[in-house]
Amino acid sequence: MAENKIYGAIAAFKSDTEILEAARKVRLAGYSKFDCHTPFPVHHLDQAMGMKRSKLPYFIICCTIAGFTLGLLLQWWTGAVDYKLVIGGKPLFALEFATPILFECSILLTAFGAVFGMLGLFNGLPTFYHPIFNAEISKRITNDRFLVSIEAKDPQFDATKTTEFLQSLHGAEEVQLVEA
Amino acid sequence: MANTHGSFQIKSEVVNRAKPIAAGVAILGWVGAIIAYFSNHDQFFSSYLFSYFYWISLSLGATFFVMIQRQTQAEWSVVVRRLAETVMTHFWVLAPLFIPILFGLHSLYEWTHTEVVAKDELLKGKSGYLNVTFFVIRAVIFLAIWCFLSWKLYSYSVKQDTNGDPKETKRAAWLSAPGIPLLIISASFAAIDWLMSLQPHWYSTMWGVYIFAGGGVTFMALLILICSWLRSNGILDEVITVEHYHDMGKLMFAFNVFWAYVSFSQYFLIWYANLPEETGFFIDRQVGSWLGVSLLLAIGHFIAPFIILLARGAKRHRLILPVMAGWMLFIHAVDHFWIVMPIRNPNGVAWGQLWMNIATWAALGGTCAFFFLIRLSKHSLIPVQDPFLEESMEFENA
C-alpha cells in the first residue's frame, strides 16, 4: 500500500445516530475534506457535517434573468425592428402579448439552469468511479453500513493520526486507509 | 410533552391591551360610516361594499386554508390552524352586516333600475338571474354556507381540545372534501353577484377565481401578522418557529403568483380579443388617476412582492416577512378599491371622499378584530389535543 497513493481513511458505523455523532466530531476536530456515505438520507446530517447551503440558486436566478432578457430581445427585435408586420391590428411590440413568451423563456432557462447546474457544476453526478470502493466494507453502504471518509487532501490529514482518531469514534469499525 | 391544558391560553393582559384599540377603531369607524351615509349615501354604499367584500374575502381565504389543511391532514400547520379557524369565524359577525348592502342595492346596482332594464336588451336578457329577489336569496345561501362550514370546522377543533377524540380530525377531513368545492363555487358566485354585477354589461369567466386568489394571499398575510403579533408579545414564540413562518411565507408568495397569473390572464385575453363588451372594464380603469391605481396594482401587488419575497432568507426574516404581509393587506384593499370605486367615480379617484372608504374599512375591520380577540381568549391558541401537534412542533423545512 505504501507505494500507492492514498485516497483517504474510512470508518464504518452501524447506525444513523452513530454517524451523526461521528460527522459532528470529525467536523469539530477540524477536518474539512470529508464525506459521509449512507444507505438512505439521514436527517440533520448536513448540519452535523457543517455543510453550507448550495450556491445553485444564485446560478439559477442568473439563468432566469438571461431567459427573460433573451425572450424580450427576441420578440422586440424580430417583431418591431427586423421584420415589421402588423398582425390582427396589434402593436408591433407590446408587453401584453410578450408576457407569456417572456414567462416561458424565463422558465425554460430556469429549468435548464437547475438541472444542468445541479448535474454539471455542483453535485458531481454522474460519478462512475469512487476510490472508497477499493475497500470491501464500502460495498455495504447501499445496505446496512454508514461510512465516514476523510480525504488525504485534507490539510490536517496524517495517515496514522487520522486512523487513530477514527478509531476513537463511538461505534467505529473497519477503520482503514483506501488507495486512490 | 407540554400538553397541559391552559398553558397555551393567550395572556389576558395582551388581550386587554388590544381590545380597547380594536373597539376604538370600530367605534370611530362606525361613527365615520354614519356621517358618511348622511353626507353622501351613494358614495357611502360603494365604500361599504368595498370594505365588506374585503373582510369577507379574508375569511373565505381562512376557510379555504383550514379545509385544505384538514383535507390533506397536514402536520406542519397544526400550530397555526387555530388562529386561522378564529379568523374563519368572522363570518358570524359579517353575515348580519350584509343587511346595509340590501338598503343600497338601488344605489349600487344598475340592474335594479326597472326603467333602465326595460330599455336595455342585454339587461333584459340577464334579468332572470339579476333581479332583486333572486339576488337576496343567493346572498342568504352563500352566507349560510360559509357560516355553516366555519361553525362546523371551528367546533370540531374546539371540541377536540376537551375530549381529545381523534375522530374529530376525521370528521373535519370528511366535511372538508365537499366543503372545498362548495366554498369555491359559492365564493365565485358571490363575487359575480356582488362585484361583477356592478357593471352588468361586462363579464369575465376569470372573475371568481381572481377574487378568490386575492382572498387567499391576503389571508396568508393576515395569518403571518397575527403570528408576529403573538410573537412580539412573547406568546407561542417557541411553538410557531421560523420554519412555520417560512411555510406561511411560501403560501403567501404562491397565492400571490396565482393572483397575478389569473389577473394577467383576465387582462391579456380581453386585451387580445378586443371585444367591445369585454374591454369596458379595463377602459374605465385607465381614466385619469385610475390608470395610476392600475399600475400600482401591477407593480405593488405582484412585481415588487415577487422580487422581495423570492429569496428564502426574506421569508424567514423576522422583519421583512411581517412588513410584506402588512403591505399585502394594504394592496389588497387597493385591489378591491379599484374593483368597486371606478363605477361611482368614473373620472378618477375621489380623494375628497376617500375617508368614507377608510371609515367603513375600519368599522368592519375593528368589529372583526374585536370579535377575533373575544374568540381567541375563549380557548387555547393551538389545538392542544390534535393528534399531529407534536409533528407540527418539530416541523422543519428540508
Coordinates of C-alpha atoms in Angstrom, one line a residue:
Chain A
M1 CA 0.0 0.0 0.0
A2 CA 2.9 2.3 0.8
E3 CA 3.9 2.7 -2.9
N4 CA 0.4 3.6 -4.0
K5 CA -1.3 6.9 -3.4
I6 CA -3.7 7.1 -0.5
Y7 CA -7.2 8.5 -1.2
G8 CA -8.0 8.8 2.5
A9 CA -9.2 7.0 5.6
I10 CA -12.6 5.4 6.2
A11 CA -14.6 4.2 9.1
A12 CA -17.9 2.2 9.1
F13 CA -20.7 2.6 11.5
K14 CA -23.8 0.6 12.2
S15 CA -26.5 3.2 12.8
D16 CA -27.6 6.7 11.7
T17 CA -27.2 8.0 15.3
E18 CA -23.6 6.9 15.3
I19 CA -22.8 8.5 12.0
L20 CA -24.4 11.8 13.1
E21 CA -22.2 11.9 16.2
A22 CA -19.2 10.8 14.1
A23 CA -19.8 13.5 11.5
R24 CA -20.1 16.1 14.2
K25 CA -16.8 15.0 15.8
V26 CA -14.9 14.9 12.5
R27 CA -16.1 18.5 11.8
L28 CA -15.2 19.7 15.3
A29 CA -11.7 18.0 15.0
G30 CA -11.1 20.5 12.2
Y31 CA -11.3 18.3 9.1
S32 CA -12.9 20.0 6.1
K33 CA -12.5 17.5 3.2
F34 CA -14.6 14.6 4.5
D35 CA -17.8 13.0 3.4
C36 CA -20.5 10.6 4.7
H37 CA -21.9 7.7 2.7
T38 CA -25.3 6.3 3.9
P39 CA -27.8 3.8 2.6
F40 CA -30.6 6.4 3.0
P41 CA -30.9 10.2 3.5
V42 CA -30.1 10.9 7.2
H43 CA -31.9 13.9 8.7
H44 CA -29.7 16.6 10.1
L45 CA -26.5 15.0 8.6
D46 CA -25.9 18.2 6.7
Q47 CA -26.0 20.3 9.9
A48 CA -23.7 17.7 11.7
M49 CA -21.2 17.9 8.8
G50 CA -21.5 21.7 8.8
M51 CA -22.5 21.8 5.1
K52 CA -23.2 25.2 3.7
R53 CA -26.3 25.9 1.6
S54 CA -25.9 25.3 -2.1
K55 CA -24.8 28.1 -4.3
L56 CA -27.1 26.7 -7.0
P57 CA -30.0 29.2 -6.5
Y58 CA -27.7 32.1 -7.4
F59 CA -26.7 30.4 -10.6
I60 CA -30.4 29.7 -11.4
I61 CA -31.6 33.3 -10.9
C62 CA -28.9 34.4 -13.4
C63 CA -30.3 31.8 -15.9
T64 CA -33.8 33.2 -15.2
I65 CA -32.7 36.8 -15.9
A66 CA -30.9 35.7 -19.0
G67 CA -34.0 33.9 -20.2
F68 CA -36.2 36.9 -19.6
T69 CA -33.8 39.2 -21.4
L70 CA -33.3 36.9 -24.4
G71 CA -37.1 36.5 -24.7
L72 CA -37.6 40.2 -24.6
L73 CA -34.9 40.9 -27.2
L74 CA -36.1 38.1 -29.4
Q75 CA -39.7 39.4 -29.6
W76 CA -38.8 43.0 -29.8
W77 CA -36.1 42.6 -32.5
T78 CA -38.0 40.2 -34.7
G79 CA -41.3 41.9 -34.4
A80 CA -40.6 45.6 -34.1
V81 CA -37.2 46.1 -35.8
D82 CA -36.1 43.4 -38.2
Y83 CA -39.4 42.3 -39.8
K84 CA -42.2 44.7 -39.1
L85 CA -45.6 43.0 -39.7
V86 CA -48.9 44.2 -38.3
I87 CA -50.9 41.2 -37.1
G88 CA -54.5 41.5 -36.0
G89 CA -54.2 45.3 -35.7
K90 CA -51.9 44.8 -32.7
P91 CA -48.9 47.0 -32.0
L92 CA -45.5 45.7 -33.4
F93 CA -44.4 45.2 -29.8
A94 CA -46.4 45.3 -26.6
L95 CA -45.7 43.8 -23.1
E96 CA -49.2 42.3 -23.1
F97 CA -48.5 39.7 -25.8
A98 CA -44.9 39.4 -24.9
T99 CA -45.5 38.3 -21.4
P100 CA -46.5 34.7 -21.9
I101 CA -43.4 34.1 -24.0
L102 CA -41.2 36.0 -21.5
F103 CA -42.6 33.7 -18.9
E104 CA -41.9 30.6 -21.0
C105 CA -38.3 31.7 -21.9
S106 CA -37.6 32.5 -18.2
I107 CA -39.0 29.1 -17.1
L108 CA -37.1 27.3 -19.8
L109 CA -33.7 28.7 -18.9
T110 CA -34.5 28.4 -15.2
A111 CA -35.2 24.7 -15.6
F112 CA -32.1 24.2 -17.7
G113 CA -30.0 26.1 -15.1
A114 CA -31.4 24.0 -12.3
V115 CA -31.0 20.6 -13.9
F116 CA -27.7 21.1 -15.7
G117 CA -26.3 23.3 -12.9
M118 CA -27.1 20.6 -10.4
L119 CA -25.5 17.8 -12.6
G120 CA -22.6 19.6 -14.1
L121 CA -21.5 22.2 -11.7
F122 CA -22.5 21.4 -8.2
N123 CA -23.3 17.9 -7.1
G124 CA -20.7 15.9 -9.1
L125 CA -23.1 13.5 -10.8
P126 CA -22.6 11.3 -12.7
T127 CA -19.6 9.7 -10.9
F128 CA -18.6 6.3 -12.3
Y129 CA -15.7 5.6 -10.1
H130 CA -15.1 6.4 -6.4
P131 CA -11.9 5.3 -4.6
I132 CA -13.7 4.3 -1.4
F133 CA -15.0 1.3 -3.2
N134 CA -11.5 -0.1 -3.0
A135 CA -12.4 -1.2 0.5
E136 CA -14.5 -4.2 0.8
I137 CA -16.7 -2.7 3.5
S138 CA -17.8 0.1 1.2
K139 CA -20.0 -2.3 -0.8
R140 CA -22.3 -2.3 2.2
I141 CA -23.2 1.4 2.2
T142 CA -26.1 0.6 0.0
N143 CA -27.3 -1.9 2.6
D144 CA -26.5 -1.6 6.3
R145 CA -23.4 0.4 6.9
F146 CA -22.7 4.1 7.3
L147 CA -19.3 5.4 6.2
V148 CA -17.2 8.4 7.0
S149 CA -14.3 9.1 4.7
I150 CA -11.6 11.7 5.3
E151 CA -9.6 12.6 2.2
A152 CA -5.8 12.7 2.2
K153 CA -6.1 16.1 0.6
D154 CA -7.3 17.5 3.9
P155 CA -4.5 19.7 5.3
Q156 CA -4.9 18.0 8.7
F157 CA -4.7 14.5 7.3
D158 CA -2.0 12.3 8.7
A159 CA -2.2 8.5 7.9
T160 CA -1.6 7.3 11.5
K161 CA -3.2 10.2 13.5
T162 CA -6.3 10.2 11.4
T163 CA -6.7 6.5 11.6
E164 CA -6.3 6.6 15.4
F165 CA -8.8 9.5 15.5
L166 CA -11.4 7.5 13.5
Q167 CA -10.8 4.5 15.7
S168 CA -11.6 6.6 18.8
L169 CA -15.1 7.5 17.4
H170 CA -18.0 5.7 19.1
G171 CA -19.1 2.6 17.1
A172 CA -16.3 2.8 14.5
E173 CA -15.3 -0.4 12.9
E174 CA -13.2 -1.5 9.9
V175 CA -11.1 1.7 10.1
Q176 CA -8.6 1.6 7.2
L177 CA -6.8 3.6 4.6
V178 CA -8.0 3.3 1.0
E179 CA -5.9 3.6 -2.1
A180 CA -6.7 6.3 -4.7
Chain B
M1 CA -44.8 16.9 26.4
A2 CA -46.2 20.3 27.3
N3 CA -49.7 19.3 26.7
T4 CA -51.2 20.6 29.9
H5 CA -54.4 22.4 29.4
G6 CA -54.3 26.1 29.7
S7 CA -50.6 26.6 29.0
F8 CA -51.4 27.8 25.5
Q9 CA -54.0 30.3 26.5
I10 CA -53.4 33.8 25.4
K11 CA -52.2 36.1 28.2
S12 CA -55.1 38.2 29.5
E13 CA -53.0 41.4 29.6
V14 CA -52.3 41.1 25.9
V15 CA -56.0 40.8 25.1
N16 CA -56.9 43.6 27.5
R17 CA -54.4 45.9 25.8
A18 CA -55.6 45.0 22.3
K19 CA -59.3 45.0 22.9
P20 CA -59.7 48.8 23.6
I21 CA -57.7 49.5 20.4
A22 CA -60.0 47.3 18.3
A23 CA -63.1 48.7 19.9
G24 CA -61.9 52.3 19.5
V25 CA -61.1 51.7 15.8
A26 CA -64.6 50.1 15.3
I27 CA -66.4 52.9 17.1
L28 CA -64.6 55.6 15.2
G29 CA -65.2 53.7 12.0
W30 CA -68.9 53.3 12.6
V31 CA -69.3 57.0 13.6
G32 CA -67.5 57.9 10.4
A33 CA -69.6 55.5 8.4
I34 CA -72.8 57.0 9.8
I35 CA -71.6 60.5 9.0
A36 CA -70.7 59.2 5.5
Y37 CA -74.2 57.8 5.0
F38 CA -75.8 61.2 5.8
S39 CA -73.4 63.3 3.8
N40 CA -73.4 61.2 0.5
H41 CA -75.2 57.9 0.7
D42 CA -74.4 56.8 -2.8
Q43 CA -70.7 57.1 -2.1
F44 CA -71.2 55.5 1.3
F45 CA -72.7 52.4 -0.2
S46 CA -69.9 51.9 -2.6
S47 CA -67.4 52.3 0.2
Y48 CA -69.3 49.9 2.4
L49 CA -69.4 47.3 -0.4
F50 CA -65.7 47.7 -0.9
S51 CA -65.0 47.2 2.8
Y52 CA -67.5 44.4 3.2
F53 CA -66.0 42.3 0.4
Y54 CA -62.5 43.0 1.7
W55 CA -63.2 41.4 5.1
I56 CA -65.4 38.7 3.7
S57 CA -62.6 37.7 1.3
L58 CA -60.2 37.3 4.2
S59 CA -62.5 34.9 6.0
L60 CA -63.1 33.0 2.7
G61 CA -59.3 32.6 2.4
A62 CA -59.2 31.4 6.1
T63 CA -61.9 28.8 5.5
F64 CA -60.2 27.5 2.4
F65 CA -56.8 27.3 4.2
V66 CA -58.4 25.4 7.1
M67 CA -60.2 23.0 4.8
I68 CA -57.1 22.3 2.7
Q69 CA -55.1 21.6 5.9
R70 CA -57.8 19.3 7.1
Q71 CA -58.4 17.5 3.9
T72 CA -54.7 16.8 3.4
Q73 CA -54.2 16.1 7.1
A74 CA -51.3 18.5 7.1
E75 CA -48.9 18.2 10.0
W76 CA -46.9 21.4 9.7
S77 CA -49.9 23.8 10.0
V78 CA -51.4 22.4 13.2
V79 CA -49.9 25.1 15.4
V80 CA -51.3 27.9 13.3
R81 CA -54.6 26.3 12.5
R82 CA -56.5 27.5 15.5
L83 CA -55.6 31.1 14.6
A84 CA -57.0 30.5 11.1
E85 CA -60.1 28.9 12.5
T86 CA -60.7 32.0 14.6
V87 CA -60.4 34.3 11.5
M88 CA -62.8 32.0 9.8
T89 CA -65.5 32.7 12.4
H90 CA -65.6 36.4 11.3
F91 CA -68.5 35.2 9.1
W92 CA -70.7 35.1 12.1
V93 CA -70.4 38.9 12.6
L94 CA -70.1 39.7 8.9
A95 CA -73.3 37.8 7.9
P96 CA -75.7 40.2 9.6
L97 CA -73.6 43.2 8.4
F98 CA -74.7 42.3 4.9
I99 CA -78.1 44.0 5.6
P100 CA -76.8 47.6 4.9
I101 CA -75.9 46.5 1.4
L102 CA -79.6 45.4 0.8
F103 CA -80.6 49.0 1.5
G104 CA -78.1 50.2 -1.0
L105 CA -79.0 47.9 -3.9
H106 CA -80.7 50.6 -5.9
S107 CA -77.7 52.9 -5.4
L108 CA -75.1 50.3 -6.2
Y109 CA -76.5 48.1 -9.0
E110 CA -77.8 49.4 -12.3
W111 CA -79.8 46.3 -13.0
T112 CA -82.2 47.1 -10.0
H113 CA -83.5 50.1 -12.0
T114 CA -86.5 48.6 -13.8
E115 CA -86.8 51.5 -16.2
V116 CA -83.2 51.1 -17.4
V117 CA -83.6 47.3 -17.7
A118 CA -86.7 47.7 -19.8
K119 CA -84.8 49.8 -22.4
D120 CA -81.7 47.6 -22.5
E121 CA -81.8 44.3 -24.4
L122 CA -78.8 42.8 -22.7
L123 CA -80.0 43.6 -19.2
K124 CA -83.5 42.3 -20.1
G125 CA -81.8 39.0 -21.1
K126 CA -79.9 38.8 -17.8
S127 CA -82.9 39.7 -15.7
G128 CA -83.7 36.1 -15.0
Y129 CA -80.6 35.9 -12.9
L130 CA -80.0 39.6 -12.0
N131 CA -83.2 40.5 -10.1
V132 CA -83.5 41.6 -6.5
T133 CA -85.4 38.6 -5.1
F134 CA -83.1 36.0 -6.6
F135 CA -80.1 38.2 -5.5
V136 CA -81.2 38.2 -1.9
I137 CA -82.0 34.5 -1.9
R138 CA -78.5 33.8 -3.3
A139 CA -76.8 36.1 -0.8
V140 CA -78.6 34.3 2.1
I141 CA -77.5 30.9 0.7
F142 CA -73.9 32.0 0.3
L143 CA -73.7 33.4 3.8
A144 CA -75.4 30.4 5.3
I145 CA -72.9 28.0 3.6
W146 CA -70.0 30.0 4.9
C147 CA -71.4 30.3 8.4
F148 CA -72.2 26.6 8.5
L149 CA -68.8 25.5 7.2
S150 CA -66.9 27.8 9.6
W151 CA -69.1 26.8 12.6
K152 CA -68.7 23.0 12.0
L153 CA -64.9 23.2 11.4
Y154 CA -64.4 25.5 14.4
S155 CA -66.5 23.4 16.7
Y156 CA -64.8 20.1 15.7
S157 CA -61.4 21.7 16.5
V158 CA -62.5 23.3 19.8
K159 CA -64.4 20.1 21.0
Q160 CA -61.2 18.1 20.5
D161 CA -59.4 20.4 23.0
T162 CA -61.5 18.9 25.8
N163 CA -62.5 15.4 24.6
G164 CA -59.2 14.6 22.9
D165 CA -61.1 12.4 20.4
P166 CA -59.1 11.8 17.3
K167 CA -62.4 11.2 15.4
E168 CA -62.9 14.9 15.4
T169 CA -59.9 15.2 13.0
K170 CA -61.6 12.6 10.7
R171 CA -64.9 14.4 10.8
A172 CA -63.2 17.7 9.9
A173 CA -61.5 16.0 6.9
W174 CA -64.8 14.4 5.9
L175 CA -66.5 17.8 5.9
S176 CA -63.7 19.5 4.0
A177 CA -64.0 17.2 1.0
P178 CA -67.3 18.5 -0.2
G179 CA -66.6 21.8 1.7
I180 CA -63.8 23.0 -0.6
P181 CA -65.8 22.9 -3.9
L182 CA -68.9 24.2 -2.1
L183 CA -66.9 27.2 -0.7
I184 CA -65.2 28.0 -4.0
I185 CA -68.3 27.8 -6.1
S186 CA -70.3 29.9 -3.6
A187 CA -67.5 32.4 -3.4
S188 CA -67.2 32.7 -7.2
F189 CA -71.0 33.3 -7.4
A190 CA -70.8 35.9 -4.6
A191 CA -68.0 37.6 -6.5
I192 CA -70.1 37.6 -9.6
D193 CA -73.2 38.8 -7.8
W194 CA -71.8 41.5 -5.5
L195 CA -68.9 42.8 -7.6
M196 CA -69.1 41.8 -11.2
S197 CA -72.8 42.9 -11.5
L198 CA -71.7 46.4 -10.6
Q199 CA -71.1 46.6 -14.3
P200 CA -73.9 44.4 -15.5
H201 CA -72.9 44.5 -19.2
W202 CA -69.5 43.3 -18.6
Y203 CA -68.5 39.7 -17.8
S204 CA -65.3 37.7 -17.3
T205 CA -65.1 34.0 -16.7
M206 CA -61.9 34.6 -14.7
W207 CA -63.7 36.7 -12.1
G208 CA -64.5 34.2 -9.4
V209 CA -61.0 32.8 -9.2
Y210 CA -59.5 36.2 -9.4
I211 CA -61.4 37.4 -6.3
F212 CA -60.7 34.1 -4.6
A213 CA -57.0 34.2 -5.2
G214 CA -56.9 37.7 -3.8
G215 CA -58.6 36.5 -0.6
G216 CA -56.1 33.6 -0.3
V217 CA -53.0 35.8 -0.5
T218 CA -54.4 38.3 1.9
F219 CA -55.5 35.7 4.5
M220 CA -51.9 34.3 4.5
A221 CA -50.7 37.8 5.1
L222 CA -53.1 38.3 8.0
L223 CA -52.1 35.0 9.5
I224 CA -48.4 36.0 9.3
L225 CA -49.3 39.3 11.0
I226 CA -51.3 37.6 13.8
C227 CA -48.4 35.2 14.5
S228 CA -46.0 38.1 14.5
W229 CA -48.2 40.0 16.9
L230 CA -48.3 37.0 19.3
R231 CA -44.5 36.6 18.9
S232 CA -43.8 40.2 19.7
N233 CA -45.8 39.6 22.9
G234 CA -43.8 36.5 23.8
I235 CA -46.7 34.2 23.1
L236 CA -46.2 30.9 21.2
D237 CA -42.8 32.2 20.2
E238 CA -41.2 28.8 20.7
V239 CA -44.2 26.9 19.2
I240 CA -44.5 28.8 15.9
T241 CA -41.0 28.7 14.7
V242 CA -39.2 30.2 11.8
E243 CA -40.0 27.0 9.9
H244 CA -43.7 27.8 10.1
Y245 CA -43.2 31.4 9.1
H246 CA -41.2 30.2 6.2
D247 CA -44.1 28.0 5.1
M248 CA -46.7 30.7 5.6
G249 CA -44.5 33.0 3.6
K250 CA -44.2 30.4 0.8
L251 CA -48.0 30.1 0.7
M252 CA -48.5 33.8 0.6
F253 CA -45.9 34.0 -2.2
A254 CA -47.6 31.2 -4.1
F255 CA -51.1 32.6 -3.8
N256 CA -49.7 36.0 -4.9
V257 CA -48.2 34.5 -8.0
F258 CA -51.5 32.7 -8.6
W259 CA -53.4 36.0 -8.2
A260 CA -51.0 37.6 -10.7
Y261 CA -51.4 34.7 -13.1
V262 CA -55.2 34.9 -13.0
S263 CA -55.5 38.7 -13.2
F264 CA -53.0 38.9 -16.0
S265 CA -54.8 36.1 -17.9
Q266 CA -58.0 38.1 -17.5
Y267 CA -56.5 41.3 -18.8
F268 CA -54.5 39.6 -21.5
L269 CA -57.4 37.7 -23.1
I270 CA -59.6 40.8 -23.0
W271 CA -56.8 42.9 -24.5
Y272 CA -56.1 40.4 -27.3
A273 CA -59.7 39.7 -28.2
N274 CA -60.6 43.4 -28.1
L275 CA -64.3 42.9 -28.0
P276 CA -66.3 46.0 -27.0
E277 CA -68.5 44.1 -24.5
E278 CA -65.4 43.0 -22.6
T279 CA -62.9 45.9 -22.8
G280 CA -65.2 48.3 -20.9
F281 CA -63.9 47.1 -17.5
F282 CA -60.3 48.0 -18.3
I283 CA -61.0 51.1 -20.3
D284 CA -62.9 52.5 -17.2
R285 CA -59.8 51.8 -15.1
Q286 CA -57.5 53.7 -17.4
V287 CA -59.3 57.1 -17.0
G288 CA -57.5 59.8 -15.0
S289 CA -56.0 58.7 -11.8
W290 CA -57.4 55.2 -12.2
L291 CA -54.5 54.5 -14.6
G292 CA -52.1 55.2 -11.8
V293 CA -54.0 52.8 -9.5
S294 CA -54.0 50.1 -12.1
L295 CA -50.2 50.4 -12.5
L296 CA -49.8 50.5 -8.7
L297 CA -51.6 47.2 -8.6
A298 CA -49.4 45.6 -11.2
I299 CA -46.2 46.7 -9.5
G300 CA -47.2 46.7 -5.9
H301 CA -49.4 43.6 -5.9
F302 CA -47.1 41.4 -8.0
I303 CA -43.8 42.6 -9.3
A304 CA -42.4 44.1 -6.0
P305 CA -43.6 41.4 -3.6
F306 CA -42.4 38.8 -6.1
I307 CA -38.9 40.1 -6.2
I308 CA -38.7 40.8 -2.4
L309 CA -40.2 37.5 -1.2
L310 CA -38.4 35.3 -3.8
A311 CA -35.3 34.7 -1.6
R312 CA -35.5 32.1 1.1
G313 CA -33.9 34.5 3.6
A314 CA -36.7 37.0 3.1
K315 CA -39.4 34.5 4.0
R316 CA -37.5 33.6 7.2
H317 CA -36.7 37.1 8.2
R318 CA -38.3 38.5 11.4
L319 CA -39.0 41.9 9.9
I320 CA -39.2 41.5 6.1
L321 CA -42.0 38.9 6.2
P322 CA -44.4 40.8 8.5
V323 CA -43.7 44.1 6.7
M324 CA -44.5 42.4 3.4
A325 CA -47.6 40.8 4.9
G326 CA -48.8 44.3 6.1
W327 CA -48.2 45.6 2.6
M328 CA -50.2 42.7 1.1
L329 CA -53.1 43.7 3.3
F330 CA -52.9 47.2 2.1
I331 CA -52.5 46.4 -1.6
H332 CA -55.5 44.0 -1.4
A333 CA -57.5 47.0 -0.2
V334 CA -56.3 48.9 -3.3
D335 CA -57.3 45.9 -5.4
H336 CA -60.9 45.9 -4.1
F337 CA -61.0 49.7 -4.2
W338 CA -60.0 49.5 -7.8
I339 CA -62.8 47.0 -8.5
V340 CA -65.6 48.9 -6.8
M341 CA -64.9 52.6 -6.8
P342 CA -64.4 53.4 -10.6
I343 CA -68.2 52.8 -11.1
R344 CA -69.0 55.5 -8.6
N345 CA -66.2 57.9 -9.5
P346 CA -65.5 57.3 -13.3
N347 CA -63.2 60.3 -13.7
G348 CA -60.6 59.3 -11.2
V349 CA -60.1 58.6 -7.5
A350 CA -62.4 60.7 -5.4
W351 CA -59.8 61.9 -3.0
G352 CA -62.3 64.1 -1.1
Q353 CA -64.4 61.0 -0.3
L354 CA -61.6 58.6 0.4
W355 CA -62.2 59.0 4.2
M356 CA -65.5 57.1 3.6
N357 CA -63.6 54.1 2.4
I358 CA -61.2 54.3 5.3
A359 CA -64.1 54.7 7.8
T360 CA -66.2 51.8 6.6
W361 CA -63.0 49.7 6.3
A362 CA -62.1 50.5 9.9
A363 CA -65.6 49.9 11.1
L364 CA -65.8 46.4 9.7
G365 CA -62.2 45.6 10.4
G366 CA -62.4 46.9 14.0
T367 CA -65.5 44.9 14.6
C368 CA -63.9 41.7 13.2
A369 CA -60.8 42.3 15.3
F370 CA -62.8 42.8 18.5
F371 CA -64.7 39.6 17.8
F372 CA -61.5 37.8 17.0
L373 CA -60.0 38.8 20.4
I374 CA -63.0 37.6 22.3
R375 CA -63.0 34.3 20.4
L376 CA -59.2 33.9 20.9
S377 CA -59.3 34.3 24.7
K378 CA -62.1 31.7 25.0
H379 CA -59.9 28.7 24.0
S380 CA -56.4 27.5 23.7
L381 CA -54.3 29.2 20.9
I382 CA -53.3 25.9 19.4
P383 CA -55.3 22.6 19.1
V384 CA -53.8 21.1 22.3
Q385 CA -55.2 17.6 21.7
D386 CA -54.6 17.4 17.9
P387 CA -53.0 14.0 17.0
F388 CA -50.5 15.8 14.8
L389 CA -49.5 18.5 17.3
E390 CA -46.1 17.1 18.1
E391 CA -45.2 16.6 14.5
S392 CA -46.1 20.2 13.8
M393 CA -44.0 21.5 16.7
E394 CA -41.0 19.6 15.4
F395 CA -41.6 20.5 11.8
E396 CA -38.6 21.6 9.7
N397 CA -38.1 22.6 6.1
A398 CA -35.8 20.3 4.3

